Amino acid sequence: MILIPKETAVWIPLTIQTSNDELLNVTRASGEYLFDEKGEAYVDGVASWWTSIHGHCHPKIISAITKQASQLDHMMLAGMIHAPAESLAKKILLLAEGDFNKVYYSDNGSNAVEIALKIAVQFFKNNGNESESKKESFITFSASYHGDSIGAMNVSGLTYFNRIFSALRFPTKEFIAPNCKSCPFLKKPETCGVECLDSLEEELKENASQYAGVIIEPLVFGAGGMIFFETKVLIRLEFLCHSYNILLILDEVFTGMGRTGKAFAYQLANIKPDLVAMAKGLTGGSLPLAATLVSKRIYESFLSEDPYASFFHAHTMTGNPIACAAGIASIDLLISDGYDSVSKLKLQLEDFIFRLAKQFPEKIKNPRVLGAIGAFEWEEPIADDEYLNPIGKRLKQELLKHKVLLRPLGSTVYITPPYNIGARALEQIYDALQEAFRLL
Ligand SMILES: Cc1ncc(COP(=O)(O)O)c(C=O)c1O
């Protein structure tokens, strides 16, 4: 049964409903492969939207889920606690190092971001300092993507994803996203003094009293085009946040859980954020679960007898025990691997991407690798609404014929497979790209 979007009862997201594209009907998954109803295997080159970091249906995660499901399926996390929630929170805090002392659960990346934003605003209110009472706005970056709920959308770059909802936006101040592989300020690494944050500092000099925080995806703007930037940008950002009394909120929904080679990308920059959002790989892509990490200083402002100083935010499925059990198994796998899989994959991706770039020097621009992320641009990006660049869709369809699933972001082709993807599957992606590039 292969349908096109308008024939299903399901409203397929991010899809033109009148397109005649066939939908892949997936019936099972294992490791780096998804299988269709005929048993054909497809390499999941993007780890199902960057979640399936240990491969699909990992036996240790499935076993943790099965065990937990028969013991305690769900309970509300208000006025009660359960062992999987407590144990996972402790593991996350250990992984995060730094000054965090609380984990606030939710069930997707957008919510984890929303929670961070609300905690940031309330932190300044709870402090009860008149001069901080207007700190309700946020500093954001043009290429950022923090999710599709209204608050998360609001702090994302103003793009095709959210432009139609502009009227719903609360005030933020957007700055050009740092991009160290193609610097908008035409700097080279040797001459760069992180000038990309100069205008942000100017804004803070004038208006820091309006801002609760700055939110950024550390080291890589993911959905905004796999744009990489150096640790020194984060280091200066942390310095500016401290200097001007605004919170540093990191969105590690994509980068967290090892994607850049450390548990969290901020650890590569050796900085201490105030709030961190994480999701995606937390359960190894098995169940929806997200978390917002809260530093001690922030949490302490909520320690008050005054009920209005409490954080009134909860989701029905918050801290679901089965999802927490999957999270524990996923973190244990990450720790026992010691990020070796990511280090190995990084070398494989470098070989892969630079080999391909040599083969198609006219077509492949800006080949780059960071941890378990490989990316390049195919031909020239179009100026506006790059995501809608038809080259991405054409490439995706061509690759499907070779049983490879990639989802280019317009002309940006990227590979973010499970960390333990086998050499054969990687080679299959390589061969498929070669074939597709020859045809296109
Ligand atoms: C960096 C980042 N933040 C937030 C989100 C939103 O997460 P979710 O789709 O789980 O709401 C995403 C999703 O791609 C993301 O990449």
XYZ file of C-alpha atoms and ligand atoms in Angstrom:
456
model
C 0.000 0.000 0.000
C 1.857 3.047 -1.229
C -0.097 6.270 -0.876
C 0.363 9.889 -1.745
C -0.084 12.505 1.032
C -3.684 13.467 0.292
C -4.845 9.844 0.303
C -3.847 9.075 3.874
C -5.875 9.834 6.989
C -2.665 11.246 8.453
C -1.678 14.838 7.740
C 1.946 14.225 6.811
C 4.072 17.097 8.168
C 6.377 19.327 6.132
C 4.838 17.991 2.955
C 3.006 19.652 0.116
C -0.349 17.911 0.417
C -1.151 18.023 -3.285
C 2.180 16.582 -4.362
C 2.066 13.222 -6.029
C 5.050 11.959 -4.088
C 4.646 8.413 -2.894
C 5.019 7.778 0.813
C 7.415 5.121 1.949
C 5.443 2.663 4.041
C 7.827 1.561 6.777
C 6.981 -1.595 8.669
C 10.054 -2.195 10.828
C 13.513 -0.928 11.663
C 16.795 -2.338 12.839
C 20.164 -0.641 13.350
C 20.751 1.874 10.559
C 17.995 0.428 8.357
C 14.278 1.041 7.868
C 12.346 -1.698 6.033
C 9.330 -1.202 3.811
C 6.377 -3.559 3.423
C 8.222 -5.564 0.773
C 11.138 -6.072 3.153
C 13.400 -3.674 1.213
C 16.019 -2.039 3.450
C 16.686 1.726 3.353
C 19.713 3.300 5.023
C 18.533 5.905 7.535
C 21.232 8.476 6.805
C 19.682 11.105 9.075
C 18.916 8.813 12.047
C 15.212 9.695 11.758
C 15.503 13.428 12.362
C 18.723 12.957 14.377
C 17.168 10.854 17.112
C 18.248 7.278 16.528
C 21.821 7.730 17.737
C 22.441 4.062 18.621
C 20.506 2.675 15.646
C 16.868 1.579 15.557
C 15.440 -0.926 18.018
C 18.668 -1.259 19.976
C 18.201 -4.391 22.095
C 19.282 -2.675 25.332
C 16.779 0.161 24.847
C 13.975 -2.188 23.827
C 14.645 -4.403 26.821
C 14.567 -1.392 29.197
C 11.273 -0.252 27.664
C 9.691 -3.697 27.886
C 10.735 -4.179 31.507
C 9.505 -0.761 32.573
C 6.211 -1.048 30.650
C 5.147 -4.065 32.661
C 6.059 -2.440 35.977
C 4.873 1.186 35.871
C 3.538 2.554 32.605
C 2.675 6.089 33.577
C 1.807 8.346 36.442
C 1.537 12.083 36.737
C 4.689 13.722 37.955
C 2.993 16.125 40.335
C 3.164 15.324 44.022
C 4.909 12.051 43.169
C 8.238 10.773 41.923
C 9.392 7.474 40.441
C 12.756 5.767 40.230
C 13.325 6.021 36.433
C 12.727 9.821 36.499
C 15.106 10.269 39.430
C 17.769 7.972 38.084
C 17.703 9.516 34.594
C 17.868 13.056 36.001
C 20.965 12.101 38.022
C 22.576 10.593 34.946
C 21.829 13.689 32.861
C 23.299 15.966 35.543
C 26.465 13.839 35.670
C 26.751 13.945 31.902
C 26.215 17.708 31.848
C 28.915 18.465 34.443
C 28.787 22.222 35.104
C 26.556 23.986 37.598
C 23.245 22.277 36.888
C 21.207 20.871 39.704
C 17.728 20.235 38.297
C 16.204 18.527 35.274
C 12.765 19.666 34.078
C 11.134 16.998 31.918
C 8.902 17.470 28.904
C 8.302 15.469 25.750
C 9.782 17.258 22.741
C 12.482 19.728 21.841
C 10.121 22.670 21.310
C 8.726 22.228 24.811
C 12.201 21.951 26.318
C 12.961 25.319 24.679
C 9.669 26.888 25.815
C 10.429 25.811 29.370
C 13.902 27.363 29.230
C 12.427 30.654 27.963
C 9.756 30.767 30.663
C 12.217 29.893 33.439
C 14.547 32.650 32.185
C 11.819 35.295 32.312
C 10.566 34.137 35.709
C 14.087 33.984 37.147
C 14.386 37.760 36.834
C 10.879 38.293 38.212
C 11.571 36.006 41.168
C 14.689 38.001 41.976
C 12.322 40.850 42.791
C 14.764 43.454 41.565
C 12.917 46.428 40.041
C 15.674 47.098 37.489
C 15.253 43.519 36.176
C 11.469 43.509 35.932
C 11.431 44.274 32.186
C 13.760 41.459 31.215
C 11.276 39.621 29.002
C 12.783 39.635 25.530
C 15.389 37.381 23.896
C 18.369 37.692 21.601
C 18.204 35.257 18.710
C 20.122 34.314 15.548
C 19.009 34.351 11.942
C 19.774 30.719 11.024
C 18.431 29.226 14.215
C 15.647 26.697 14.552
C 14.240 25.942 17.998
C 10.954 24.249 17.160
C 7.460 24.849 15.852
C 5.422 25.703 18.934
C 4.708 29.412 19.136
C 7.357 30.319 21.714
C 10.073 28.154 20.162
C 9.166 29.421 16.692
C 9.347 32.935 18.040
C 13.000 32.673 19.042
C 13.909 30.906 15.802
C 15.192 32.809 12.790
C 12.441 34.465 10.794
C 12.137 32.031 7.873
C 9.758 30.150 5.588
C 8.962 27.904 8.584
C 7.327 30.673 10.572
C 6.978 33.835 8.477
C 3.251 33.302 8.010
C 2.805 33.488 11.780
C 4.705 36.757 12.174
C 1.760 38.403 13.928
C 2.087 35.909 16.767
C 5.682 36.834 17.505
C 6.671 38.500 20.758
C 9.554 40.953 20.506
C 13.025 39.507 20.037
C 16.169 40.919 18.494
C 17.681 38.826 15.734
C 21.385 38.916 14.800
C 23.178 37.409 11.818
C 24.156 33.847 12.643
C 27.885 33.201 13.018
C 29.137 30.975 10.200
C 32.814 30.092 10.423
C 32.965 28.092 7.174
C 31.574 30.974 5.176
C 31.960 34.044 7.345
C 29.415 36.785 6.650
C 32.073 39.256 7.863
C 34.664 37.785 5.472
C 37.022 36.874 8.324
C 39.540 34.041 8.211
C 40.173 31.919 11.321
C 43.598 33.608 11.769
C 42.147 37.103 11.688
C 38.834 36.468 13.425
C 38.176 38.322 16.647
C 34.558 37.119 16.800
C 33.435 40.341 15.143
C 30.125 38.586 14.392
C 29.099 39.403 17.978
C 30.102 43.090 17.908
C 26.636 44.378 17.033
C 25.127 42.111 19.669
C 27.410 43.696 22.261
C 26.371 47.159 21.062
C 22.746 46.177 21.586
C 23.481 44.881 25.080
C 25.328 48.070 25.991
C 22.145 50.003 25.219
C 19.332 47.619 26.082
C 20.467 44.734 28.298
C 17.714 45.606 30.766
C 15.113 44.312 28.241
C 16.644 40.892 27.705
C 16.173 37.775 29.786
C 18.528 35.728 27.652
C 20.235 34.824 24.452
C 19.334 31.498 22.847
C 21.581 29.643 20.446
C 22.246 26.160 19.105
C 25.855 25.598 20.146
C 28.431 25.044 17.360
C 25.909 24.117 14.674
C 22.709 25.706 13.426
C 21.040 22.449 12.419
C 17.785 22.888 10.501
C 18.987 26.356 9.447
C 21.505 24.716 7.088
C 24.075 22.767 9.148
C 26.041 25.958 9.676
C 29.111 25.439 11.854
C 30.810 27.960 14.071
C 33.823 27.866 16.358
C 33.980 27.476 20.119
C 35.384 31.005 20.469
C 31.961 32.377 19.477
C 30.384 30.550 22.411
C 33.155 31.717 24.718
C 32.563 35.357 23.796
C 28.808 34.892 24.059
C 29.178 33.501 27.579
C 31.380 36.474 28.465
C 28.803 38.939 27.108
C 25.975 37.220 28.976
C 27.884 37.481 32.240
C 28.950 41.066 31.591
C 25.431 42.284 30.790
C 23.415 40.111 33.166
C 21.453 38.025 30.686
C 21.099 34.254 30.668
C 22.848 31.952 28.236
C 20.321 29.424 26.947
C 21.690 26.625 24.810
C 19.499 24.533 22.582
C 21.232 21.138 22.518
C 18.168 19.354 21.159
C 20.237 18.250 18.148
C 23.807 18.514 19.441
C 23.259 16.944 22.877
C 23.867 13.234 23.534
C 27.207 13.090 21.775
C 26.534 14.368 18.248
C 29.579 16.696 18.295
C 31.883 14.224 20.062
C 31.167 15.265 23.655
C 27.981 14.691 25.620
C 27.041 18.341 24.980
C 28.536 20.744 22.446
C 29.145 23.418 25.106
C 31.669 21.078 26.725
C 33.909 21.542 23.683
C 33.947 25.272 24.462
C 34.344 24.689 28.174
C 31.596 27.150 29.041
C 28.826 27.122 31.628
C 25.377 27.885 30.244
C 22.468 28.772 32.533
C 19.813 26.655 30.831
C 20.082 23.813 28.334
C 17.329 22.169 26.269
C 17.793 18.576 25.139
C 15.586 15.961 23.415
C 16.036 13.901 20.198
C 18.815 11.405 21.121
C 17.846 11.334 24.785
C 15.913 8.066 24.368
C 17.941 7.002 21.343
C 14.936 7.925 19.213
C 12.710 5.296 20.813
C 10.178 7.432 22.714
C 9.362 11.127 23.068
C 11.223 12.695 25.967
C 12.917 16.037 26.504
C 14.620 17.833 29.338
C 15.588 21.345 30.326
C 18.669 21.537 32.531
C 18.576 24.291 35.110
C 21.638 25.693 36.836
C 21.770 26.038 40.617
C 21.722 29.832 40.531
C 18.518 29.863 38.466
C 16.825 27.144 40.479
C 17.521 28.920 43.750
C 15.393 31.880 42.675
C 12.403 29.505 42.726
C 13.024 28.529 46.367
C 10.384 30.725 47.909
C 7.311 30.369 50.096
C 5.470 32.613 47.676
C 3.356 30.361 45.373
C 3.766 32.882 42.560
C 7.495 32.178 42.605
C 6.764 28.546 41.619
C 7.080 27.431 38.058
C 3.580 26.702 36.762
C 4.276 24.551 33.766
C 3.586 20.872 33.174
C 2.699 18.454 30.422
C 0.486 15.440 31.005
C 3.112 12.905 29.962
C 5.988 14.703 31.713
C 8.649 12.286 32.943
C 6.873 9.216 31.601
C 8.521 6.196 33.295
C 8.873 4.136 30.109
C 10.502 7.039 28.266
C 12.794 7.645 31.259
C 13.816 3.971 31.261
C 14.664 4.311 27.558
C 16.657 7.467 28.395
C 18.667 5.632 31.046
C 19.513 2.858 28.578
C 20.448 5.410 25.913
C 22.806 7.302 28.251
C 24.347 4.040 29.469
C 25.073 3.093 25.864
C 26.637 6.480 25.244
C 28.841 6.216 28.315
C 29.931 2.644 27.668
C 30.876 3.627 24.115
C 32.850 6.611 25.438
C 32.098 8.571 22.211
C 34.439 6.213 20.329
C 31.736 5.606 17.724
C 31.427 9.349 17.085
C 35.231 9.747 16.768
C 35.349 6.857 14.307
C 32.352 8.146 12.349
C 33.904 11.620 12.153
C 36.947 10.167 10.356
C 34.721 8.122 8.046
C 32.582 11.175 7.248
C 35.687 13.276 6.542
C 36.973 10.663 4.128
C 33.507 10.359 2.575
C 32.723 14.060 2.153
C 36.171 15.177 0.990
C 36.395 12.254 -1.449
C 33.047 13.275 -2.895
C 34.084 16.934 -3.017
C 37.197 15.961 -5.005
C 35.079 14.053 -7.456
C 32.596 16.877 -8.024
C 34.693 20.011 -7.431
C 32.421 22.200 -9.544
C 29.268 21.180 -7.762
C 30.108 20.539 -4.113
C 30.688 23.639 -2.027
C 31.796 24.046 1.543
C 32.310 20.387 2.520
C 32.450 20.156 6.313
C 32.364 17.706 9.188
C 31.763 18.220 12.887
C 31.573 15.102 15.054
C 28.880 12.869 13.586
C 27.609 15.541 11.171
C 28.777 15.781 7.573
C 27.439 18.456 5.218
C 28.016 20.355 1.999
C 26.109 22.541 -0.412
C 25.143 21.151 -3.796
C 25.447 23.869 -6.417
C 24.500 27.364 -5.329
C 21.912 28.086 -2.667
C 19.055 30.304 -3.807
C 18.813 33.592 -1.974
C 15.370 33.351 -0.409
C 13.612 30.442 1.177
C 16.540 28.159 0.561
C 14.764 25.233 2.229
C 12.316 25.234 -0.679
C 15.123 24.986 -3.234
C 13.838 22.185 -5.502
C 17.289 20.626 -5.755
C 16.817 19.158 -2.266
C 13.646 17.333 -3.204
C 15.054 16.074 -6.494
C 18.102 14.731 -4.736
C 16.026 13.058 -2.033
C 13.902 11.269 -4.627
C 16.937 10.153 -6.623
C 18.587 8.772 -3.469
C 15.459 6.832 -2.557
C 15.847 4.857 -5.775
C 19.154 3.695 -4.298
C 17.510 2.822 -0.974
C 19.064 5.734 0.858
C 17.126 8.181 3.018
C 18.544 11.669 3.242
C 16.551 14.880 3.660
C 18.524 17.793 2.226
C 17.736 21.245 3.582
C 17.361 22.928 0.209
C 20.805 22.736 -1.397
C 22.440 21.702 1.892
C 23.032 17.982 1.843
C 23.831 16.493 5.221
C 24.452 13.102 6.746
C 23.718 12.508 10.433
C 23.483 8.748 10.742
C 23.344 6.627 13.897
C 26.799 6.829 15.515
C 27.374 3.105 14.987
C 26.424 2.999 11.289
C 28.329 0.256 9.470
C 30.910 0.924 6.746
C 28.692 -0.850 4.194
C 25.744 1.418 4.810
C 27.972 4.500 4.621
C 29.361 3.291 1.329
C 25.782 2.787 0.095
C 25.065 6.464 0.844
C 28.274 7.440 -0.923
C 27.462 5.406 -4.024
C 23.907 6.735 -4.099
C 25.116 10.338 -3.906
C 27.608 9.706 -6.687
C 24.919 8.223 -8.917
C 22.479 11.005 -8.122
C 25.059 13.730 -8.784
C 25.915 12.233 -12.137
C 22.286 12.408 -13.168
C 21.326 15.808 -11.771
C 17.989 22.591 17.634
C 16.545 22.184 17.712
N 15.790 22.658 18.694
C 14.493 22.316 18.823
C 13.898 21.460 17.928
C 12.457 21.093 18.078
O 12.360 19.804 18.573
P 10.969 19.001 18.405
O 10.799 18.769 16.959
O 11.195 17.743 19.184
O 9.913 19.846 19.001
C 14.663 20.941 16.882
C 14.061 20.024 15.902
O 14.607 19.728 14.879
C 16.027 21.317 16.774
O 16.800 20.854 15.792
